[in-house]
Amino acid sequence: MNPQKDVLPTSGWGRYPVVDSVVHRVRWQSDLSTSQTPPATLAQGRLRSYGDAGLASSVLSTLELNRFLAFDAETGLLETEAGVTLDEILQFCVPKGWFLPVTPGTKHPSIGGCVAADVHGKNHHSDGSLVSHVDSLTIVTAEGDVLRCDRSEHSDLFWASFGGMGLTGFVYAVCFRLMRISDSRIEVETHRTADLAETCQLLLLTQTEFRYSVAWLDLLSRRRRGRGLVMLGRHASGGPLDLHPAKARSIPALGGLLVSRPLLRMGNRLYYRRQLRRTQTTVMHYDPYFYPLDGLRDWNRVYGRSGFLQYQFVVPFEAGRECMEEFLDRIDGAACSLAVLKTFGEFPTGMLGFPRPGWTLALDFRRTTQTIEMLQHATSVITAAGGRVYLAKDAVVTAEHFMEMYSRVEEFLAIKHRYDPRSRLRSALSDRLGLT
Ligand SMILES: Cc1cc2nc3c(=O)[nH]c(=O)nc-3n(C[C@H](O)[C@H](O)[C@H](O)COP(=O)(O)OP(=O)(O)OC[C@H]3O[C@@H](n4cnc5c(N)ncnc54)[C@H](O)[C@@H]3O)c2cc1C
């Protein structure tokens, strides 16, 4: 173990909040025995969660737990240490004709962080979240016990760890199934829509036809809020199995100027109109389709020193569009810089997992006190509709709203207590939500 002596200010991808933290780098599984680890701590991956989920005063970083442990080339079963990133997995598996079964909108998180958030991708309606593709986890509990857990052995720990945000134990290794591909490209059909109603209708109509779907929305259009580009995708076949050569470009920070409302409105208009025809079909490499933002280095700095918030919620399909409209009315004063809409299907998820069948809307805002208050206030629209906010992106939800949104909290806390009786595992998020 390599403890970093200094206490350093640390933040997640949204650069808010900032927490003073001592980082201990874990190199081997044996570093996780209780005699080595500090008394109160949290596992930390690549800090690609937006809010305070990966933050604590003392963290165990997985940056150096980056070894591949086993691979079956016949079945695609892969076991890696928790700190291996999705990008490292793609570099290993794409040339061999395999792909990630589920991927978030960035390739930089660690696989351990993805387990802790039970991440979803553009294919939730067809393939579910990560938990549906994981065979087993190796977890080192807060008491130092090494447990192999799956759907039959220590199944309580298995299900609580997906979406458990690091509070059930330290995921040391993940064994999961890759997806077969015969081409590294994606066939993409992009449709321009006139408003939110049409965007929702198109996403629903194309669910069975396309494995992947996502809609970019223009929420700043005065007359047609929710118009957008619906991007539908499926794996191409019979082409090359290559990696993407492009390097990320840098983007000027300009102290938050780029995210002022007039510039955002103009940017949205240009982005919407860049597609001249109503429907366009192309074949592109998987990298720009799944990870467009990774093409811009440190894009999170464009919000300036105050950082930004991403707020993602899911609401059931029934009355979901009306609910989204009401939510957007309530936060009208905040300029949304990016809005992305997807659907979730009917699949199992972890105990505090985020997905449930319905619409999921992710919104980015520059962080201001007023925006935080607006979002907190508007969260009651989500809870009233039976929806929930994603913990991997949260920095604003109150403990009261959290209890309303996540109905299995008591069950989760009982399991946490079983494996962490001295409450050694804690984070800024768990303190805020009263989960320790
Ligand atoms: C541009 C962008 C797009 C994104 N798109 C999506 C998306 O489409 N879908 C989606 O679901 N998410 C998405 N995310 C969120 C991201 O996938 C998750 O937050 C993921 O958890 C980040 O992993 P990490 O390694 O960076 O973990 P961190 O941010 O460091 O930590 C996140 C949580 O995981 C826990 N953790 C990390 N490692 C371990 C471990 N070894 N054992 C136990 N707990 C651990 C931490 O304690 C913390 O609670 C996106 C993020 C970004 C920046």
CSV table of C-alpha atoms and ligand atoms in Angstrom, one decimal:
chain,number,residue,atom,x,y,z
A,1,MET,CA,0.0,0.0,0.0
A,2,ASN,CA,1.2,3.4,-0.9
A,3,PRO,CA,-0.3,6.1,1.4
A,4,GLN,CA,-0.1,9.6,0.1
A,5,LYS,CA,1.0,11.8,3.0
A,6,ASP,CA,-0.8,15.0,2.1
A,7,VAL,CA,-4.4,15.8,2.5
A,8,LEU,CA,-5.6,16.9,-0.9
A,9,PRO,CA,-8.7,18.6,-2.0
A,10,THR,CA,-10.6,16.1,-4.2
A,11,SER,CA,-13.7,16.2,-6.3
A,12,GLY,CA,-15.7,14.1,-8.7
A,13,TRP,CA,-16.2,14.8,-12.4
A,14,GLY,CA,-18.6,17.7,-11.6
A,15,ARG,CA,-15.8,19.4,-9.6
A,16,TYR,CA,-18.4,19.9,-6.8
A,17,PRO,CA,-18.3,19.3,-3.9
A,18,VAL,CA,-14.6,19.4,-2.9
A,19,VAL,CA,-13.5,17.2,0.0
A,20,ASP,CA,-10.1,17.1,1.7
A,21,SER,CA,-8.9,13.5,1.4
A,22,VAL,CA,-6.0,11.2,2.2
A,23,VAL,CA,-5.4,8.8,-0.7
A,24,HIS,CA,-4.1,5.3,0.0
A,25,ARG,CA,-3.1,3.4,-3.2
A,26,VAL,CA,-3.9,-0.3,-3.0
A,27,ARG,CA,-1.5,-2.5,-5.0
A,28,TRP,CA,-2.4,-6.0,-3.8
A,29,GLN,CA,-5.5,-7.7,-2.4
A,30,SER,CA,-3.5,-8.2,0.9
A,31,ASP,CA,-3.3,-4.4,1.3
A,32,LEU,CA,-6.9,-4.6,2.1
A,33,SER,CA,-6.5,-6.5,5.4
A,34,THR,CA,-7.9,-4.4,8.3
A,35,SER,CA,-4.5,-4.0,9.9
A,36,GLN,CA,-3.4,-2.1,6.7
A,37,THR,CA,-6.4,0.0,6.1
A,38,PRO,CA,-7.5,3.2,7.9
A,39,PRO,CA,-10.4,2.8,10.3
A,40,ALA,CA,-12.9,4.8,8.2
A,41,THR,CA,-12.6,4.7,4.5
A,42,LEU,CA,-14.1,4.2,1.1
A,43,ALA,CA,-13.0,2.6,-2.2
A,44,GLN,CA,-12.3,5.1,-5.0
A,45,GLY,CA,-12.1,4.4,-8.7
A,46,ARG,CA,-11.4,7.0,-11.4
A,47,LEU,CA,-13.7,9.7,-10.0
A,48,ARG,CA,-16.0,9.7,-13.0
A,49,SER,CA,-19.0,9.9,-10.7
A,50,TYR,CA,-20.2,13.5,-10.8
A,51,GLY,CA,-21.1,14.3,-7.2
A,52,ASP,CA,-19.8,13.2,-3.8
A,53,ALA,CA,-20.2,9.4,-4.3
A,54,GLY,CA,-16.4,8.7,-4.6
A,55,LEU,CA,-15.3,11.2,-1.9
A,56,ALA,CA,-14.3,10.6,1.7
A,57,SER,CA,-11.7,12.0,4.1
A,58,SER,CA,-9.7,8.8,3.6
A,59,VAL,CA,-9.9,6.7,0.4
A,60,LEU,CA,-8.5,3.4,-0.9
A,61,SER,CA,-7.7,4.1,-4.6
A,62,THR,CA,-7.8,1.3,-7.1
A,63,LEU,CA,-5.6,3.0,-9.7
A,64,GLU,CA,-2.9,0.4,-9.3
A,65,LEU,CA,-5.3,-2.6,-9.2
A,66,ASN,CA,-5.2,-2.9,-13.0
A,67,ARG,CA,-4.4,-6.5,-13.8
A,68,PHE,CA,-6.4,-8.9,-16.0
A,69,LEU,CA,-6.9,-12.2,-14.1
A,70,ALA,CA,-8.5,-14.6,-16.5
A,71,PHE,CA,-10.1,-14.8,-20.0
A,72,ASP,CA,-12.0,-17.6,-21.7
A,73,ALA,CA,-11.8,-16.9,-25.5
A,74,GLU,CA,-14.6,-19.4,-26.2
A,75,THR,CA,-17.2,-17.9,-23.9
A,76,GLY,CA,-16.0,-14.3,-23.4
A,77,LEU,CA,-15.9,-14.7,-19.6
A,78,LEU,CA,-13.4,-12.1,-18.3
A,79,GLU,CA,-12.1,-11.5,-14.8
A,80,THR,CA,-10.1,-8.4,-13.9
A,81,GLU,CA,-9.1,-6.5,-10.9
A,82,ALA,CA,-11.4,-3.6,-10.0
A,83,GLY,CA,-9.2,-0.7,-11.1
A,84,VAL,CA,-9.1,-1.8,-14.8
A,85,THR,CA,-10.8,0.8,-16.9
A,86,LEU,CA,-13.4,0.2,-19.5
A,87,ASP,CA,-11.0,1.6,-22.1
A,88,GLU,CA,-8.4,-0.9,-21.1
A,89,ILE,CA,-11.0,-3.7,-21.4
A,90,LEU,CA,-12.0,-2.4,-24.9
A,91,GLN,CA,-8.4,-2.3,-26.0
A,92,PHE,CA,-8.0,-5.9,-24.9
A,93,CYS,CA,-11.3,-7.3,-26.2
A,94,VAL,CA,-12.3,-5.5,-29.4
A,95,PRO,CA,-9.5,-6.8,-31.6
A,96,LYS,CA,-10.6,-10.3,-30.4
A,97,GLY,CA,-14.2,-9.8,-31.4
A,98,TRP,CA,-15.7,-8.9,-28.0
A,99,PHE,CA,-17.4,-5.8,-26.6
A,100,LEU,CA,-18.6,-4.5,-23.3
A,101,PRO,CA,-22.1,-5.8,-22.5
A,102,VAL,CA,-23.0,-2.5,-21.0
A,103,THR,CA,-21.1,0.8,-21.2
A,104,PRO,CA,-21.8,4.3,-19.7
A,105,GLY,CA,-21.2,7.4,-21.8
A,106,THR,CA,-17.5,7.5,-21.0
A,107,LYS,CA,-14.8,4.8,-21.3
A,108,HIS,CA,-12.7,6.1,-18.4
A,109,PRO,CA,-14.4,4.6,-15.3
A,110,SER,CA,-13.0,1.6,-13.5
A,111,ILE,CA,-14.9,-1.7,-13.6
A,112,GLY,CA,-15.2,-1.6,-9.8
A,113,GLY,CA,-16.8,1.9,-9.9
A,114,CYS,CA,-19.2,0.6,-12.6
A,115,VAL,CA,-20.2,-2.3,-10.3
A,116,ALA,CA,-20.7,0.1,-7.3
A,117,ALA,CA,-23.1,2.2,-9.5
A,118,ASP,CA,-24.6,-0.7,-11.4
A,119,VAL,CA,-24.1,1.4,-14.5
A,120,HIS,CA,-26.5,1.4,-17.5
A,121,GLY,CA,-25.9,2.3,-21.1
A,122,LYS,CA,-27.8,3.1,-24.2
A,123,ASN,CA,-29.0,-0.5,-24.3
A,124,HIS,CA,-30.8,-0.8,-21.0
A,125,HIS,CA,-34.1,-1.5,-22.8
A,126,SER,CA,-32.4,-4.6,-24.5
A,127,ASP,CA,-29.7,-5.8,-22.1
A,128,GLY,CA,-30.3,-4.3,-18.6
A,129,SER,CA,-27.6,-2.8,-16.4
A,130,LEU,CA,-24.2,-4.2,-15.6
A,131,VAL,CA,-25.5,-6.6,-12.9
A,132,SER,CA,-27.2,-8.7,-15.6
A,133,HIS,CA,-23.8,-9.6,-17.1
A,134,VAL,CA,-21.7,-10.2,-14.0
A,135,ASP,CA,-21.1,-13.8,-12.8
A,136,SER,CA,-19.3,-13.1,-9.6
A,137,LEU,CA,-17.5,-10.5,-7.5
A,138,THR,CA,-14.5,-10.9,-5.1
A,139,ILE,CA,-15.1,-8.5,-2.2
A,140,VAL,CA,-12.9,-7.7,0.7
A,141,THR,CA,-15.2,-6.7,3.5
A,142,ALA,CA,-14.6,-3.9,6.0
A,143,GLU,CA,-13.5,-6.6,8.5
A,144,GLY,CA,-10.9,-7.9,6.0
A,145,ASP,CA,-12.7,-11.1,5.0
A,146,VAL,CA,-12.2,-12.1,1.3
A,147,LEU,CA,-15.6,-13.3,-0.1
A,148,ARG,CA,-16.4,-14.7,-3.5
A,149,CYS,CA,-20.1,-13.7,-4.0
A,150,ASP,CA,-22.6,-14.4,-6.8
A,151,ARG,CA,-26.3,-15.2,-7.2
A,152,SER,CA,-26.2,-18.2,-4.8
A,153,GLU,CA,-23.2,-17.6,-2.5
A,154,HIS,CA,-23.3,-14.5,-0.3
A,155,SER,CA,-26.1,-13.4,-2.7
A,156,ASP,CA,-27.1,-10.6,-0.2
A,157,LEU,CA,-23.7,-9.0,-0.6
A,158,PHE,CA,-23.8,-9.5,-4.3
A,159,TRP,CA,-27.1,-7.7,-4.8
A,160,ALA,CA,-26.4,-5.0,-2.3
A,161,SER,CA,-23.0,-4.2,-3.9
A,162,PHE,CA,-24.6,-3.3,-7.3
A,163,GLY,CA,-25.7,0.3,-6.7
A,164,GLY,CA,-24.2,0.2,-3.1
A,165,MET,CA,-21.7,2.9,-4.0
A,166,GLY,CA,-18.8,1.3,-2.2
A,167,LEU,CA,-20.6,1.0,1.1
A,168,THR,CA,-20.8,-2.8,1.3
A,169,GLY,CA,-17.1,-3.6,0.9
A,170,PHE,CA,-14.1,-3.2,-1.4
A,171,VAL,CA,-14.7,-4.9,-4.8
A,172,TYR,CA,-11.3,-6.5,-5.5
A,173,ALA,CA,-12.2,-8.4,-8.7
A,174,VAL,CA,-15.1,-8.6,-11.2
A,175,CYS,CA,-15.9,-11.7,-13.4
A,176,PHE,CA,-18.3,-10.8,-16.2
A,177,ARG,CA,-19.4,-11.9,-19.7
A,178,LEU,CA,-18.4,-9.9,-22.8
A,179,MET,CA,-20.6,-9.6,-25.9
A,180,ARG,CA,-19.6,-11.1,-29.2
A,181,ILE,CA,-19.1,-8.6,-32.1
A,182,SER,CA,-17.8,-9.1,-35.7
A,183,ASP,CA,-17.2,-5.4,-36.4
A,184,SER,CA,-16.1,-2.4,-34.4
A,185,ARG,CA,-18.5,-0.1,-36.1
A,186,ILE,CA,-22.1,0.9,-35.3
A,187,GLU,CA,-24.8,1.4,-37.8
A,188,VAL,CA,-26.5,4.7,-36.7
A,189,GLU,CA,-29.8,6.1,-37.7
A,190,THR,CA,-30.4,9.7,-36.5
A,191,HIS,CA,-33.8,11.2,-36.5
A,192,ARG,CA,-34.6,14.9,-36.0
A,193,THR,CA,-37.7,15.4,-33.8
A,194,ALA,CA,-40.0,18.5,-33.4
A,195,ASP,CA,-40.7,18.4,-29.7
A,196,LEU,CA,-40.6,16.2,-26.5
A,197,ALA,CA,-43.7,14.3,-27.5
A,198,GLU,CA,-42.3,13.2,-30.8
A,199,THR,CA,-38.9,12.4,-29.2
A,200,CYS,CA,-40.6,10.1,-26.7
A,201,GLN,CA,-42.8,8.5,-29.3
A,202,LEU,CA,-39.8,7.7,-31.5
A,203,LEU,CA,-37.8,6.2,-28.7
A,204,LEU,CA,-40.7,3.9,-27.8
A,205,LEU,CA,-41.4,2.9,-31.4
A,206,THR,CA,-37.8,1.8,-32.0
A,207,GLN,CA,-37.1,-0.1,-28.8
A,208,THR,CA,-37.3,-3.6,-30.3
A,209,GLU,CA,-35.6,-2.7,-33.6
A,210,PHE,CA,-32.4,-1.2,-32.2
A,211,ARG,CA,-30.1,-2.4,-29.4
A,212,TYR,CA,-29.0,1.1,-28.6
A,213,SER,CA,-31.0,4.3,-28.4
A,214,VAL,CA,-30.5,7.8,-26.9
A,215,ALA,CA,-31.9,11.3,-27.6
A,216,TRP,CA,-30.1,14.6,-27.3
A,217,LEU,CA,-32.6,17.3,-26.4
A,218,ASP,CA,-32.7,21.0,-26.9
A,219,LEU,CA,-34.4,22.3,-23.7
A,220,LEU,CA,-33.6,25.9,-24.4
A,221,SER,CA,-35.7,26.3,-27.6
A,222,ARG,CA,-38.5,28.7,-26.6
A,223,ARG,CA,-41.2,27.2,-28.8
A,224,ARG,CA,-40.2,23.6,-29.2
A,225,ARG,CA,-38.7,22.5,-25.9
A,226,GLY,CA,-37.6,18.9,-26.1
A,227,ARG,CA,-37.0,18.8,-29.8
A,228,GLY,CA,-33.9,16.8,-30.5
A,229,LEU,CA,-31.8,14.2,-32.3
A,230,VAL,CA,-32.7,10.5,-31.6
A,231,MET,CA,-29.6,8.4,-32.3
A,232,LEU,CA,-30.4,4.7,-32.8
A,233,GLY,CA,-27.7,2.1,-33.2
A,234,ARG,CA,-26.8,-1.5,-33.7
A,235,HIS,CA,-23.5,-3.3,-34.2
A,236,ALA,CA,-22.4,-3.6,-37.9
A,237,SER,CA,-21.1,-6.9,-39.1
A,238,GLY,CA,-18.3,-8.3,-41.2
A,239,GLY,CA,-16.0,-5.2,-41.0
A,240,PRO,CA,-12.8,-4.4,-39.2
A,241,LEU,CA,-12.2,-5.0,-35.5
A,242,ASP,CA,-10.0,-2.0,-34.8
A,243,LEU,CA,-9.5,0.6,-32.1
A,244,HIS,CA,-10.2,4.3,-32.7
A,245,PRO,CA,-7.0,6.3,-33.5
A,246,ALA,CA,-8.2,9.8,-32.6
A,247,LYS,CA,-6.8,11.6,-29.6
A,248,ALA,CA,-8.9,13.8,-27.4
A,249,ARG,CA,-8.9,17.5,-28.3
A,250,SER,CA,-8.7,20.2,-25.6
A,251,ILE,CA,-11.4,22.8,-25.1
A,252,PRO,CA,-10.9,26.3,-23.7
A,253,ALA,CA,-12.3,26.8,-20.2
A,254,LEU,CA,-13.0,30.6,-20.6
A,255,GLY,CA,-14.1,30.8,-17.0
A,256,GLY,CA,-17.6,29.5,-17.7
A,257,LEU,CA,-18.4,31.8,-20.5
A,258,LEU,CA,-19.2,29.0,-22.9
A,259,VAL,CA,-22.1,27.9,-20.7
A,260,SER,CA,-24.0,31.2,-20.6
A,261,ARG,CA,-27.6,30.9,-21.6
A,262,PRO,CA,-27.4,32.8,-24.9
A,263,LEU,CA,-24.4,30.8,-26.1
A,264,LEU,CA,-26.0,27.6,-25.1
A,265,ARG,CA,-29.1,28.4,-26.9
A,266,MET,CA,-27.1,29.3,-30.1
A,267,GLY,CA,-25.1,26.1,-29.7
A,268,ASN,CA,-28.2,24.0,-29.4
A,269,ARG,CA,-29.7,25.6,-32.5
A,270,LEU,CA,-26.6,24.9,-34.5
A,271,TYR,CA,-26.3,21.3,-33.2
A,272,TYR,CA,-29.9,20.6,-34.0
A,273,ARG,CA,-29.7,22.1,-37.5
A,274,ARG,CA,-26.4,20.4,-38.4
A,275,GLN,CA,-28.5,17.5,-39.5
A,276,LEU,CA,-30.3,18.8,-42.6
A,277,ARG,CA,-32.5,15.8,-43.4
A,278,ARG,CA,-35.1,14.4,-41.0
A,279,THR,CA,-33.5,11.0,-41.0
A,280,GLN,CA,-29.8,10.2,-41.7
A,281,THR,CA,-28.0,6.8,-41.7
A,282,THR,CA,-24.3,6.4,-41.2
A,283,VAL,CA,-21.8,3.8,-40.1
A,284,MET,CA,-19.3,5.0,-37.5
A,285,HIS,CA,-16.7,3.6,-35.2
A,286,TYR,CA,-18.1,2.6,-31.8
A,287,ASP,CA,-15.9,5.2,-30.0
A,288,PRO,CA,-17.6,8.5,-31.2
A,289,TYR,CA,-21.0,6.8,-30.9
A,290,PHE,CA,-20.7,5.7,-27.3
A,291,TYR,CA,-18.1,8.2,-26.0
A,292,PRO,CA,-18.6,11.6,-27.8
A,293,LEU,CA,-17.6,13.6,-24.7
A,294,ASP,CA,-14.4,11.6,-24.3
A,295,GLY,CA,-13.3,13.3,-27.5
A,296,LEU,CA,-12.9,16.6,-25.6
A,297,ARG,CA,-10.2,16.5,-22.9
A,298,ASP,CA,-11.2,18.0,-19.5
A,299,TRP,CA,-14.5,19.2,-20.8
A,300,ASN,CA,-15.7,19.5,-17.2
A,301,ARG,CA,-13.6,22.6,-16.8
A,302,VAL,CA,-15.7,24.7,-19.1
A,303,TYR,CA,-18.0,25.4,-16.2
A,304,GLY,CA,-15.3,27.4,-14.4
A,305,ARG,CA,-14.3,27.1,-10.8
A,306,SER,CA,-17.8,26.6,-9.4
A,307,GLY,CA,-18.1,23.3,-11.1
A,308,PHE,CA,-21.3,21.7,-12.4
A,309,LEU,CA,-24.1,19.4,-11.5
A,310,GLN,CA,-25.4,16.5,-13.4
A,311,TYR,CA,-28.9,15.5,-12.2
A,312,GLN,CA,-30.3,12.3,-13.6
A,313,PHE,CA,-33.7,10.9,-12.8
A,314,VAL,CA,-36.0,8.1,-13.9
A,315,VAL,CA,-39.8,8.2,-13.9
A,316,PRO,CA,-42.2,5.4,-14.8
A,317,PHE,CA,-43.5,5.4,-18.4
A,318,GLU,CA,-47.1,6.1,-17.2
A,319,ALA,CA,-47.5,9.9,-17.1
A,320,GLY,CA,-43.7,10.1,-17.5
A,321,ARG,CA,-43.8,12.8,-20.2
A,322,GLU,CA,-46.1,15.0,-18.2
A,323,CYS,CA,-43.9,14.5,-15.2
A,324,MET,CA,-40.8,15.5,-17.1
A,325,GLU,CA,-42.6,18.6,-18.5
A,326,GLU,CA,-43.6,19.6,-14.9
A,327,PHE,CA,-40.0,19.1,-13.7
A,328,LEU,CA,-38.7,21.2,-16.5
A,329,ASP,CA,-41.2,24.0,-15.7
A,330,ARG,CA,-40.0,24.0,-12.2
A,331,ILE,CA,-36.3,24.4,-13.1
A,332,ASP,CA,-36.9,26.8,-16.0
A,333,GLY,CA,-34.6,29.4,-14.4
A,334,ALA,CA,-31.5,27.2,-14.7
A,335,ALA,CA,-29.9,27.0,-18.1
A,336,CYS,CA,-29.4,23.3,-18.9
A,337,SER,CA,-26.2,22.9,-20.9
A,338,LEU,CA,-26.8,19.3,-21.9
A,339,ALA,CA,-29.9,17.1,-21.8
A,340,VAL,CA,-30.0,13.4,-22.7
A,341,LEU,CA,-33.0,11.1,-22.7
A,342,LYS,CA,-33.0,7.3,-22.7
A,343,THR,CA,-35.4,4.5,-21.7
A,344,PHE,CA,-35.0,1.8,-19.1
A,345,GLY,CA,-36.5,-1.7,-19.6
A,346,GLU,CA,-37.7,-4.3,-17.1
A,347,PHE,CA,-34.5,-5.9,-15.7
A,348,PRO,CA,-33.1,-6.8,-12.3
A,349,THR,CA,-30.9,-4.2,-10.6
A,350,GLY,CA,-29.0,-4.0,-7.4
A,351,MET,CA,-30.7,-3.2,-4.1
A,352,LEU,CA,-30.0,0.5,-4.4
A,353,GLY,CA,-29.7,0.3,-8.2
A,354,PHE,CA,-31.0,3.2,-10.1
A,355,PRO,CA,-32.7,1.7,-13.2
A,356,ARG,CA,-36.4,0.9,-13.2
A,357,PRO,CA,-38.7,0.8,-16.3
A,358,GLY,CA,-39.3,4.3,-17.5
A,359,TRP,CA,-37.8,7.5,-19.0
A,360,THR,CA,-34.5,8.6,-17.7
A,361,LEU,CA,-33.4,12.2,-18.2
A,362,ALA,CA,-29.9,13.4,-17.5
A,363,LEU,CA,-29.4,17.2,-17.2
A,364,ASP,CA,-26.2,19.3,-16.8
A,365,PHE,CA,-26.1,22.7,-15.1
A,366,ARG,CA,-23.5,25.1,-13.9
A,367,ARG,CA,-23.4,24.8,-10.1
A,368,THR,CA,-25.0,27.7,-8.3
A,369,THR,CA,-26.8,27.9,-4.9
A,370,GLN,CA,-30.0,28.8,-6.8
A,371,THR,CA,-29.8,25.8,-9.1
A,372,ILE,CA,-29.2,23.4,-6.2
A,373,GLU,CA,-32.3,24.9,-4.4
A,374,MET,CA,-34.3,24.6,-7.6
A,375,LEU,CA,-33.4,21.0,-8.1
A,376,GLN,CA,-34.0,20.1,-4.5
A,377,HIS,CA,-37.5,21.7,-4.7
A,378,ALA,CA,-38.3,20.0,-8.1
A,379,THR,CA,-37.2,16.6,-6.7
A,380,SER,CA,-40.6,16.3,-5.1
A,381,VAL,CA,-42.1,15.9,-8.7
A,382,ILE,CA,-39.9,12.9,-9.2
A,383,THR,CA,-40.7,11.3,-5.8
A,384,ALA,CA,-44.4,11.9,-6.3
A,385,ALA,CA,-44.3,10.0,-9.6
A,386,GLY,CA,-42.5,7.0,-8.0
A,387,GLY,CA,-39.2,7.9,-9.7
A,388,ARG,CA,-35.6,8.2,-8.3
A,389,VAL,CA,-32.4,10.2,-8.8
A,390,TYR,CA,-29.1,8.4,-9.7
A,391,LEU,CA,-26.7,8.4,-6.8
A,392,ALA,CA,-23.6,8.2,-9.1
A,393,LYS,CA,-24.5,11.7,-10.3
A,394,ASP,CA,-26.0,13.2,-7.2
A,395,ALA,CA,-24.8,16.1,-5.1
A,396,VAL,CA,-28.1,17.7,-4.1
A,397,VAL,CA,-30.7,15.1,-3.0
A,398,THR,CA,-31.8,15.4,0.6
A,399,ALA,CA,-32.0,12.5,3.1
A,400,GLU,CA,-35.8,12.8,3.1
A,401,HIS,CA,-36.2,12.5,-0.6
A,402,PHE,CA,-33.7,9.7,-0.8
A,403,MET,CA,-35.7,7.6,1.7
A,404,GLU,CA,-38.8,8.2,-0.4
A,405,MET,CA,-37.1,7.2,-3.7
A,406,TYR,CA,-35.2,4.1,-2.6
A,407,SER,CA,-37.6,1.7,-1.0
A,408,ARG,CA,-35.0,-1.0,-0.1
A,409,VAL,CA,-32.9,1.2,2.1
A,410,GLU,CA,-33.7,-0.7,5.4
A,411,GLU,CA,-32.8,-4.1,3.8
A,412,PHE,CA,-29.6,-2.5,2.4
A,413,LEU,CA,-28.5,-1.1,5.8
A,414,ALA,CA,-29.1,-4.5,7.4
A,415,ILE,CA,-26.7,-6.1,4.9
A,416,LYS,CA,-24.2,-3.3,5.3
A,417,HIS,CA,-24.3,-3.8,9.0
A,418,ARG,CA,-23.8,-7.6,8.6
A,419,TYR,CA,-20.6,-7.1,6.7
A,420,ASP,CA,-19.5,-3.8,8.2
A,421,PRO,CA,-20.6,-4.0,11.8
A,422,ARG,CA,-18.2,-1.2,12.9
A,423,SER,CA,-19.4,1.2,10.1
A,424,ARG,CA,-15.8,1.6,8.7
A,425,LEU,CA,-17.1,2.3,5.2
A,426,ARG,CA,-18.4,5.8,4.8
A,427,SER,CA,-18.4,8.5,2.1
A,428,ALA,CA,-19.5,12.1,1.8
A,429,LEU,CA,-22.6,10.8,0.0
A,430,SER,CA,-23.5,8.3,2.8
A,431,ASP,CA,-23.0,11.0,5.5
A,432,ARG,CA,-25.3,13.3,3.5
A,433,LEU,CA,-28.0,10.7,3.1
A,434,GLY,CA,-27.7,9.3,6.7
A,435,LEU,CA,-26.5,5.9,5.4
A,436,THR,CA,-23.7,5.1,7.9
B,1,LIG,C1,-19.1,11.7,-19.2
B,1,LIG,C2,-19.8,10.7,-18.3
B,1,LIG,C3,-20.8,9.9,-18.8
B,1,LIG,C4,-21.4,9.0,-17.9
B,1,LIG,N1,-22.4,8.2,-18.4
B,1,LIG,C5,-23.0,7.3,-17.7
B,1,LIG,C6,-24.0,6.4,-18.2
B,1,LIG,O1,-24.4,6.5,-19.4
B,1,LIG,N2,-24.5,5.5,-17.4
B,1,LIG,C7,-24.1,5.3,-16.1
B,1,LIG,O2,-24.7,4.4,-15.4
B,1,LIG,N3,-23.2,6.1,-15.6
B,1,LIG,C8,-22.6,7.1,-16.3
B,1,LIG,N4,-21.6,7.9,-15.8
B,1,LIG,C9,-21.2,7.7,-14.4
B,1,LIG,C10,-20.1,6.7,-14.2
B,1,LIG,O3,-20.2,5.6,-15.1
B,1,LIG,C11,-20.2,6.1,-12.7
B,1,LIG,O4,-20.2,7.2,-11.8
B,1,LIG,C12,-19.1,5.2,-12.3
B,1,LIG,O5,-19.4,4.7,-11.0
B,1,LIG,C13,-17.7,5.9,-12.3
B,1,LIG,O6,-16.7,4.9,-11.9
B,1,LIG,P1,-15.3,5.3,-11.3
B,1,LIG,O7,-14.3,4.2,-11.4
B,1,LIG,O8,-14.9,6.7,-11.8
B,1,LIG,O9,-15.7,5.4,-9.8
B,1,LIG,P2,-15.6,6.7,-8.7
B,1,LIG,O10,-16.3,7.8,-9.3
B,1,LIG,O11,-14.3,6.8,-8.2
B,1,LIG,O12,-16.6,6.1,-7.6
B,1,LIG,C14,-17.9,5.9,-7.8
B,1,LIG,C15,-18.5,4.9,-6.7
B,1,LIG,O13,-17.9,3.6,-6.9
B,1,LIG,C16,-17.4,3.2,-5.6
B,1,LIG,N5,-16.2,2.4,-6.0
B,1,LIG,C17,-15.2,2.6,-6.9
B,1,LIG,N6,-14.4,1.6,-6.9
B,1,LIG,C18,-14.8,0.6,-6.1
B,1,LIG,C19,-14.4,-0.6,-5.7
B,1,LIG,N7,-13.3,-1.2,-6.2
B,1,LIG,N8,-15.1,-1.3,-4.7
B,1,LIG,C20,-16.2,-0.8,-4.2
B,1,LIG,N9,-16.7,0.4,-4.5
B,1,LIG,C21,-16.0,1.1,-5.5
B,1,LIG,C22,-16.9,4.5,-4.9
B,1,LIG,O14,-16.9,4.3,-3.5
B,1,LIG,C23,-18.1,5.4,-5.3
B,1,LIG,O15,-19.2,5.2,-4.4
B,1,LIG,C24,-21.0,8.8,-16.6
B,1,LIG,C25,-19.9,9.6,-16.1
B,1,LIG,C26,-19.3,10.5,-17.0
B,1,LIG,C27,-18.2,11.4,-16.4
